[in-house]
mmCIF file of C-alpha atoms in Angstrom:
data_model
loop_
_atom_site.group_PDB
_atom_site.id
_atom_site.type_symbol
_atom_site.label_atom_id
_atom_site.label_comp_id
_atom_site.label_asym_id
_atom_site.label_seq_id
_atom_site.Cartn_x
_atom_site.Cartn_y
_atom_site.Cartn_z
ATOM 1 C CA UNK A 1 52.659 65.439 143.955
ATOM 2 C CA UNK A 2 51.016 67.305 141.285
ATOM 3 C CA UNK A 3 51.149 70.813 142.901
ATOM 4 C CA UNK A 4 55.097 69.995 142.832
ATOM 5 C CA UNK A 5 55.274 68.781 139.435
ATOM 6 C CA UNK A 6 53.247 71.720 137.949
ATOM 7 C CA UNK A 7 56.151 73.798 139.931
ATOM 8 C CA UNK A 8 58.875 71.966 138.457
ATOM 9 C CA UNK A 9 57.281 72.545 134.913
ATOM 10 C CA UNK A 10 57.060 75.870 135.468
ATOM 11 C CA UNK A 11 60.748 76.267 136.496
ATOM 12 C CA UNK A 12 61.685 74.257 133.342
ATOM 13 C CA UNK A 13 59.560 76.158 131.207
ATOM 14 C CA UNK A 14 61.116 79.247 132.292
ATOM 15 C CA UNK A 15 64.161 78.287 132.135
ATOM 16 C CA UNK A 16 63.859 76.896 128.608
ATOM 17 C CA UNK A 17 62.181 80.401 127.735
ATOM 18 C CA UNK A 18 64.966 82.334 129.390
ATOM 19 C CA UNK A 19 67.629 80.345 127.299
ATOM 20 C CA UNK A 20 65.573 80.721 124.125
ATOM 21 C CA UNK A 21 65.193 84.503 124.551
ATOM 22 C CA UNK A 22 69.389 84.927 125.007
ATOM 23 C CA UNK A 23 69.896 83.313 122.182
ATOM 24 C CA UNK A 24 67.766 84.903 120.381
ATOM 25 C CA UNK A 25 69.245 88.035 121.449
ATOM 26 C CA UNK A 26 72.683 86.540 120.284
ATOM 27 C CA UNK A 27 71.100 85.871 116.729
ATOM 28 C CA UNK A 28 69.706 89.466 116.744
ATOM 29 C CA UNK A 29 72.675 90.919 117.861
ATOM 30 C CA UNK A 30 74.831 88.953 115.023
ATOM 31 C CA UNK A 31 73.077 89.426 111.946
ATOM 32 C CA UNK A 32 70.839 92.440 112.741
ATOM 33 C CA UNK A 33 72.370 94.350 115.410
ATOM 34 C CA UNK A 34 73.179 97.079 112.847
ATOM 35 C CA UNK A 35 69.763 97.470 111.604
ATOM 36 C CA UNK A 36 68.520 97.847 115.414
ATOM 37 C CA UNK A 37 71.313 100.371 115.949
ATOM 38 C CA UNK A 38 69.992 102.340 112.578
ATOM 39 C CA UNK A 39 66.558 102.464 113.954
ATOM 40 C CA UNK A 40 67.566 103.941 117.357
ATOM 41 C CA UNK A 41 70.398 106.146 116.478
ATOM 42 C CA UNK A 42 69.901 110.205 115.687
ATOM 43 C CA UNK A 43 72.528 113.054 115.462
ATOM 44 C CA UNK A 44 70.817 114.517 118.710
ATOM 45 C CA UNK A 45 72.132 112.833 122.149
ATOM 46 C CA UNK A 46 68.756 113.512 124.120
ATOM 47 C CA UNK A 47 66.878 112.111 121.044
ATOM 48 C CA UNK A 48 69.091 109.019 121.076
ATOM 49 C CA UNK A 49 68.902 108.679 124.954
ATOM 50 C CA UNK A 50 65.006 108.359 124.482
ATOM 51 C CA UNK A 51 64.936 106.248 121.983
ATOM 52 C CA UNK A 52 67.476 103.639 123.789
ATOM 53 C CA UNK A 53 65.051 103.961 126.998
ATOM 54 C CA UNK A 54 62.380 103.793 124.938
ATOM 55 C CA UNK A 55 63.121 100.662 123.597
ATOM 56 C CA UNK A 56 64.620 99.266 126.623
ATOM 57 C CA UNK A 57 61.508 99.875 128.999
ATOM 58 C CA UNK A 58 59.233 98.186 126.034
ATOM 59 C CA UNK A 59 61.567 95.330 126.213
ATOM 60 C CA UNK A 60 61.663 95.010 129.661
ATOM 61 C CA UNK A 61 57.696 95.565 129.939
ATOM 62 C CA UNK A 62 57.717 92.322 127.415
ATOM 63 C CA UNK A 63 59.667 90.198 129.436
ATOM 64 C CA UNK A 64 57.826 90.912 132.623
ATOM 65 C CA UNK A 65 54.822 89.991 130.520
ATOM 66 C CA UNK A 66 56.500 86.595 130.265
ATOM 67 C CA UNK A 67 57.308 86.322 133.601
ATOM 68 C CA UNK A 68 60.807 86.802 133.503
ATOM 69 C CA UNK A 69 63.389 89.532 134.761
ATOM 70 C CA UNK A 70 63.017 93.047 133.409
ATOM 71 C CA UNK A 71 66.820 93.553 134.020
ATOM 72 C CA UNK A 72 67.074 90.243 131.542
ATOM 73 C CA UNK A 73 65.354 92.297 129.035
ATOM 74 C CA UNK A 74 67.398 95.424 129.559
ATOM 75 C CA UNK A 75 70.515 93.264 129.327
ATOM 76 C CA UNK A 76 69.517 91.933 125.866
ATOM 77 C CA UNK A 77 68.834 95.532 124.222
ATOM 78 C CA UNK A 78 72.163 96.060 125.105
ATOM 79 C CA UNK A 79 73.511 93.196 124.074
ATOM 80 C CA UNK A 80 71.773 93.966 120.378
ATOM 81 C CA UNK A 81 73.137 97.634 120.153
ATOM 82 C CA UNK A 82 76.312 97.288 118.269
ATOM 83 C CA UNK A 83 79.036 99.691 116.683
ATOM 84 C CA UNK A 84 78.971 103.724 116.764
ATOM 85 C CA UNK A 85 75.330 103.808 118.488
ATOM 86 C CA UNK A 86 76.742 101.339 121.455
ATOM 87 C CA UNK A 87 79.516 103.935 121.638
ATOM 88 C CA UNK A 88 77.267 106.650 121.822
ATOM 89 C CA UNK A 89 74.763 105.675 124.106
ATOM 90 C CA UNK A 90 77.197 104.425 126.655
ATOM 91 C CA UNK A 91 78.526 107.958 126.757
ATOM 92 C CA UNK A 92 74.770 109.415 126.924
ATOM 93 C CA UNK A 93 73.933 107.081 129.573
ATOM 94 C CA UNK A 94 77.177 107.340 131.996
ATOM 95 C CA UNK A 95 75.537 110.000 134.217
ATOM 96 C CA UNK A 96 72.226 107.707 134.428
ATOM 97 C CA UNK A 97 74.107 104.578 134.938
ATOM 98 C CA UNK A 98 75.964 106.061 137.773
ATOM 99 C CA UNK A 99 72.608 107.440 139.571
ATOM 100 C CA UNK A 100 70.691 104.076 139.025
ATOM 101 C CA UNK A 101 73.972 102.509 140.473
ATOM 102 C CA UNK A 102 73.962 104.322 143.581
ATOM 103 C CA UNK A 103 70.165 103.846 144.023
ATOM 104 C CA UNK A 104 70.605 100.063 143.558
ATOM 105 C CA UNK A 105 72.929 99.600 146.350
ATOM 106 C CA UNK A 106 70.915 101.442 148.576
ATOM 107 C CA UNK A 107 67.921 99.223 147.678
ATOM 108 C CA UNK A 108 70.320 96.632 148.690
ATOM 109 C CA UNK A 109 71.595 97.914 151.896
ATOM 110 C CA UNK A 110 67.907 98.091 152.745
ATOM 111 C CA UNK A 111 66.850 94.750 151.924
ATOM 112 C CA UNK A 112 69.442 92.880 154.268
ATOM 113 C CA UNK A 113 69.575 93.055 157.827
ATOM 114 C CA UNK A 114 72.786 93.260 159.336
ATOM 115 C CA UNK A 115 71.833 90.437 161.783
ATOM 116 C CA UNK A 116 71.238 88.245 159.153
ATOM 117 C CA UNK A 117 74.772 88.099 157.846
ATOM 118 C CA UNK A 118 76.488 86.672 160.739
ATOM 119 C CA UNK A 119 74.630 83.156 160.202
ATOM 120 C CA UNK A 120 75.518 83.179 156.373
ATOM 121 C CA UNK A 121 79.441 84.202 157.068
ATOM 122 C CA UNK A 122 80.965 79.797 157.218
ATOM 123 C CA UNK A 123 78.651 79.235 154.300
ATOM 124 C CA UNK A 124 79.950 82.621 152.432
ATOM 125 C CA UNK A 125 83.777 81.725 153.969
ATOM 126 C CA UNK A 126 83.208 78.681 152.003
ATOM 127 C CA UNK A 127 81.836 80.000 148.775
ATOM 128 C CA UNK A 128 84.460 82.702 148.821
ATOM 129 C CA UNK A 129 87.570 80.098 149.093
ATOM 130 C CA UNK A 130 86.023 77.799 146.702
ATOM 131 C CA UNK A 131 85.355 80.591 143.881
ATOM 132 C CA UNK A 132 88.643 82.551 144.841
ATOM 133 C CA UNK A 133 90.824 79.912 143.803
ATOM 134 C CA UNK A 134 88.778 78.960 140.452
ATOM 135 C CA UNK A 135 89.219 82.632 139.602
ATOM 136 C CA UNK A 136 92.589 82.376 140.388
ATOM 137 C CA UNK A 137 93.260 79.266 137.988
ATOM 138 C CA UNK A 138 90.999 80.875 135.437
ATOM 139 C CA UNK A 139 93.149 83.880 135.434
ATOM 140 C CA UNK A 140 96.228 82.217 135.374
ATOM 141 C CA UNK A 141 95.212 80.145 132.445
ATOM 142 C CA UNK A 142 94.328 82.920 130.356
ATOM 143 C CA UNK A 143 97.297 84.877 131.055
ATOM 144 C CA UNK A 144 99.662 81.942 130.312
ATOM 145 C CA UNK A 145 97.756 81.681 127.230
ATOM 146 C CA UNK A 146 99.056 85.461 126.313
ATOM 147 C CA UNK A 147 102.840 84.472 127.247
ATOM 148 C CA UNK A 148 102.764 86.023 130.511
ATOM 149 C CA UNK A 149 105.513 85.343 132.945
ATOM 150 C CA UNK A 150 104.434 83.705 136.207
ATOM 151 C CA UNK A 151 104.116 86.896 138.468
ATOM 152 C CA UNK A 152 101.613 88.371 135.512
ATOM 153 C CA UNK A 153 100.113 85.653 135.984
ATOM 154 C CA UNK A 154 99.189 85.582 139.384
ATOM 155 C CA UNK A 155 98.185 89.354 139.326
ATOM 156 C CA UNK A 156 95.659 88.254 136.383
ATOM 157 C CA UNK A 157 94.189 85.601 138.635
ATOM 158 C CA UNK A 158 94.263 87.733 142.138
ATOM 159 C CA UNK A 159 93.022 90.899 140.065
ATOM 160 C CA UNK A 160 89.417 88.507 139.525
ATOM 161 C CA UNK A 161 88.964 87.824 143.264
ATOM 162 C CA UNK A 162 87.021 91.044 144.129
ATOM 163 C CA UNK A 163 84.960 90.834 141.287
ATOM 164 C CA UNK A 164 81.712 90.191 142.641
ATOM 165 C CA UNK A 165 78.922 92.249 140.603
ATOM 166 C CA UNK A 166 76.932 89.450 139.640
ATOM 167 C CA UNK A 167 76.078 88.507 142.899
ATOM 168 C CA UNK A 168 74.752 91.448 143.977
ATOM 169 C CA UNK A 169 72.549 91.712 140.694
ATOM 170 C CA UNK A 170 71.477 88.285 142.427
ATOM 171 C CA UNK A 171 70.479 90.023 145.744
ATOM 172 C CA UNK A 172 68.449 92.564 143.721
ATOM 173 C CA UNK A 173 66.506 89.997 141.652
ATOM 174 C CA UNK A 174 65.676 87.588 144.519
ATOM 175 C CA UNK A 175 66.782 89.603 147.830
ATOM 176 C CA UNK A 176 63.167 90.576 148.650
ATOM 177 C CA UNK A 177 61.637 87.081 147.997
ATOM 178 C CA UNK A 178 64.341 84.593 149.558
ATOM 179 C CA UNK A 179 65.754 86.731 152.250
ATOM 180 C CA UNK A 180 68.772 83.763 153.186
ATOM 181 C CA UNK A 181 70.027 84.090 149.598
ATOM 182 C CA UNK A 182 70.274 87.986 149.622
ATOM 183 C CA UNK A 183 72.149 87.881 153.501
ATOM 184 C CA UNK A 184 74.503 84.870 151.685
ATOM 185 C CA UNK A 185 75.251 86.949 148.520
ATOM 186 C CA UNK A 186 75.900 89.761 150.531
ATOM 187 C CA UNK A 187 78.274 88.290 153.293
ATOM 188 C CA UNK A 188 79.868 86.788 150.214
ATOM 189 C CA UNK A 189 80.717 89.878 148.521
ATOM 190 C CA UNK A 190 81.739 91.581 151.679
ATOM 191 C CA UNK A 191 84.649 88.845 152.230
ATOM 192 C CA UNK A 192 85.926 89.058 148.392
ATOM 193 C CA UNK A 193 85.786 92.611 148.652
ATOM 194 C CA UNK A 194 87.756 92.752 151.585
ATOM 195 C CA UNK A 195 89.858 89.982 150.878
ATOM 196 C CA UNK A 196 90.347 89.836 146.933
ATOM 197 C CA UNK A 197 92.611 93.802 147.199
ATOM 198 C CA UNK A 198 94.685 92.144 149.962
ATOM 199 C CA UNK A 199 95.883 89.252 147.834
ATOM 200 C CA UNK A 200 96.052 91.032 144.697
ATOM 201 C CA UNK A 201 98.371 93.614 146.364
ATOM 202 C CA UNK A 202 101.023 90.968 148.137
ATOM 203 C CA UNK A 203 100.492 87.573 145.926
ATOM 204 C CA UNK A 204 101.406 89.299 142.562
ATOM 205 C CA UNK A 205 102.624 92.673 143.344
ATOM 206 C CA UNK A 206 105.210 93.701 141.051
ATOM 207 C CA UNK A 207 108.687 92.484 141.622
ATOM 208 C CA UNK A 208 111.731 94.647 144.036
ATOM 209 C CA UNK A 209 114.489 96.031 142.065
ATOM 210 C CA UNK A 210 117.584 94.509 142.587
ATOM 211 C CA UNK A 211 119.946 95.946 144.913
#
């Protein structure tokens, strides 16, 4: 019981620390984001790239030392940078982003065995159905608030079905330690990636011209 209680306390403490870090990042971005941008800003693109990568590695290492994810630390750095510095950073980081994205997907493929996907398909189908419905309703609600017609509302809702990048991030973070989660998330992403474009094409497609 003590061991179980300790694990729950550790989980609660880690959750509160993560929420606190996220709130601190939002506050820093809102109140001091321009100061951070001024700190890393430089006319030379290479200097800007090195400074952004340097501060990202420092914050990621700090997050790891606090038993949080290094990915969360890097995300908080990106959240803090605003304005012109953020625009220039996006441009200079573009090639590295594409390279590391390919490596990220390669690592996901290496971490999941195909034979583990089939047992997870029934649960993945249920999750896909539930989340697809909520995505469609969310997109339709947002489009309706902007005065979009019914067909446009359907297109906005169905366009969200195929979006599953966050599930891939979950695979990258916990796939090695919890193989079942990786298999479930991978099956879910495959289903949404296949069904999403088809539903968007035939549900919210353009109206045919009148004869």
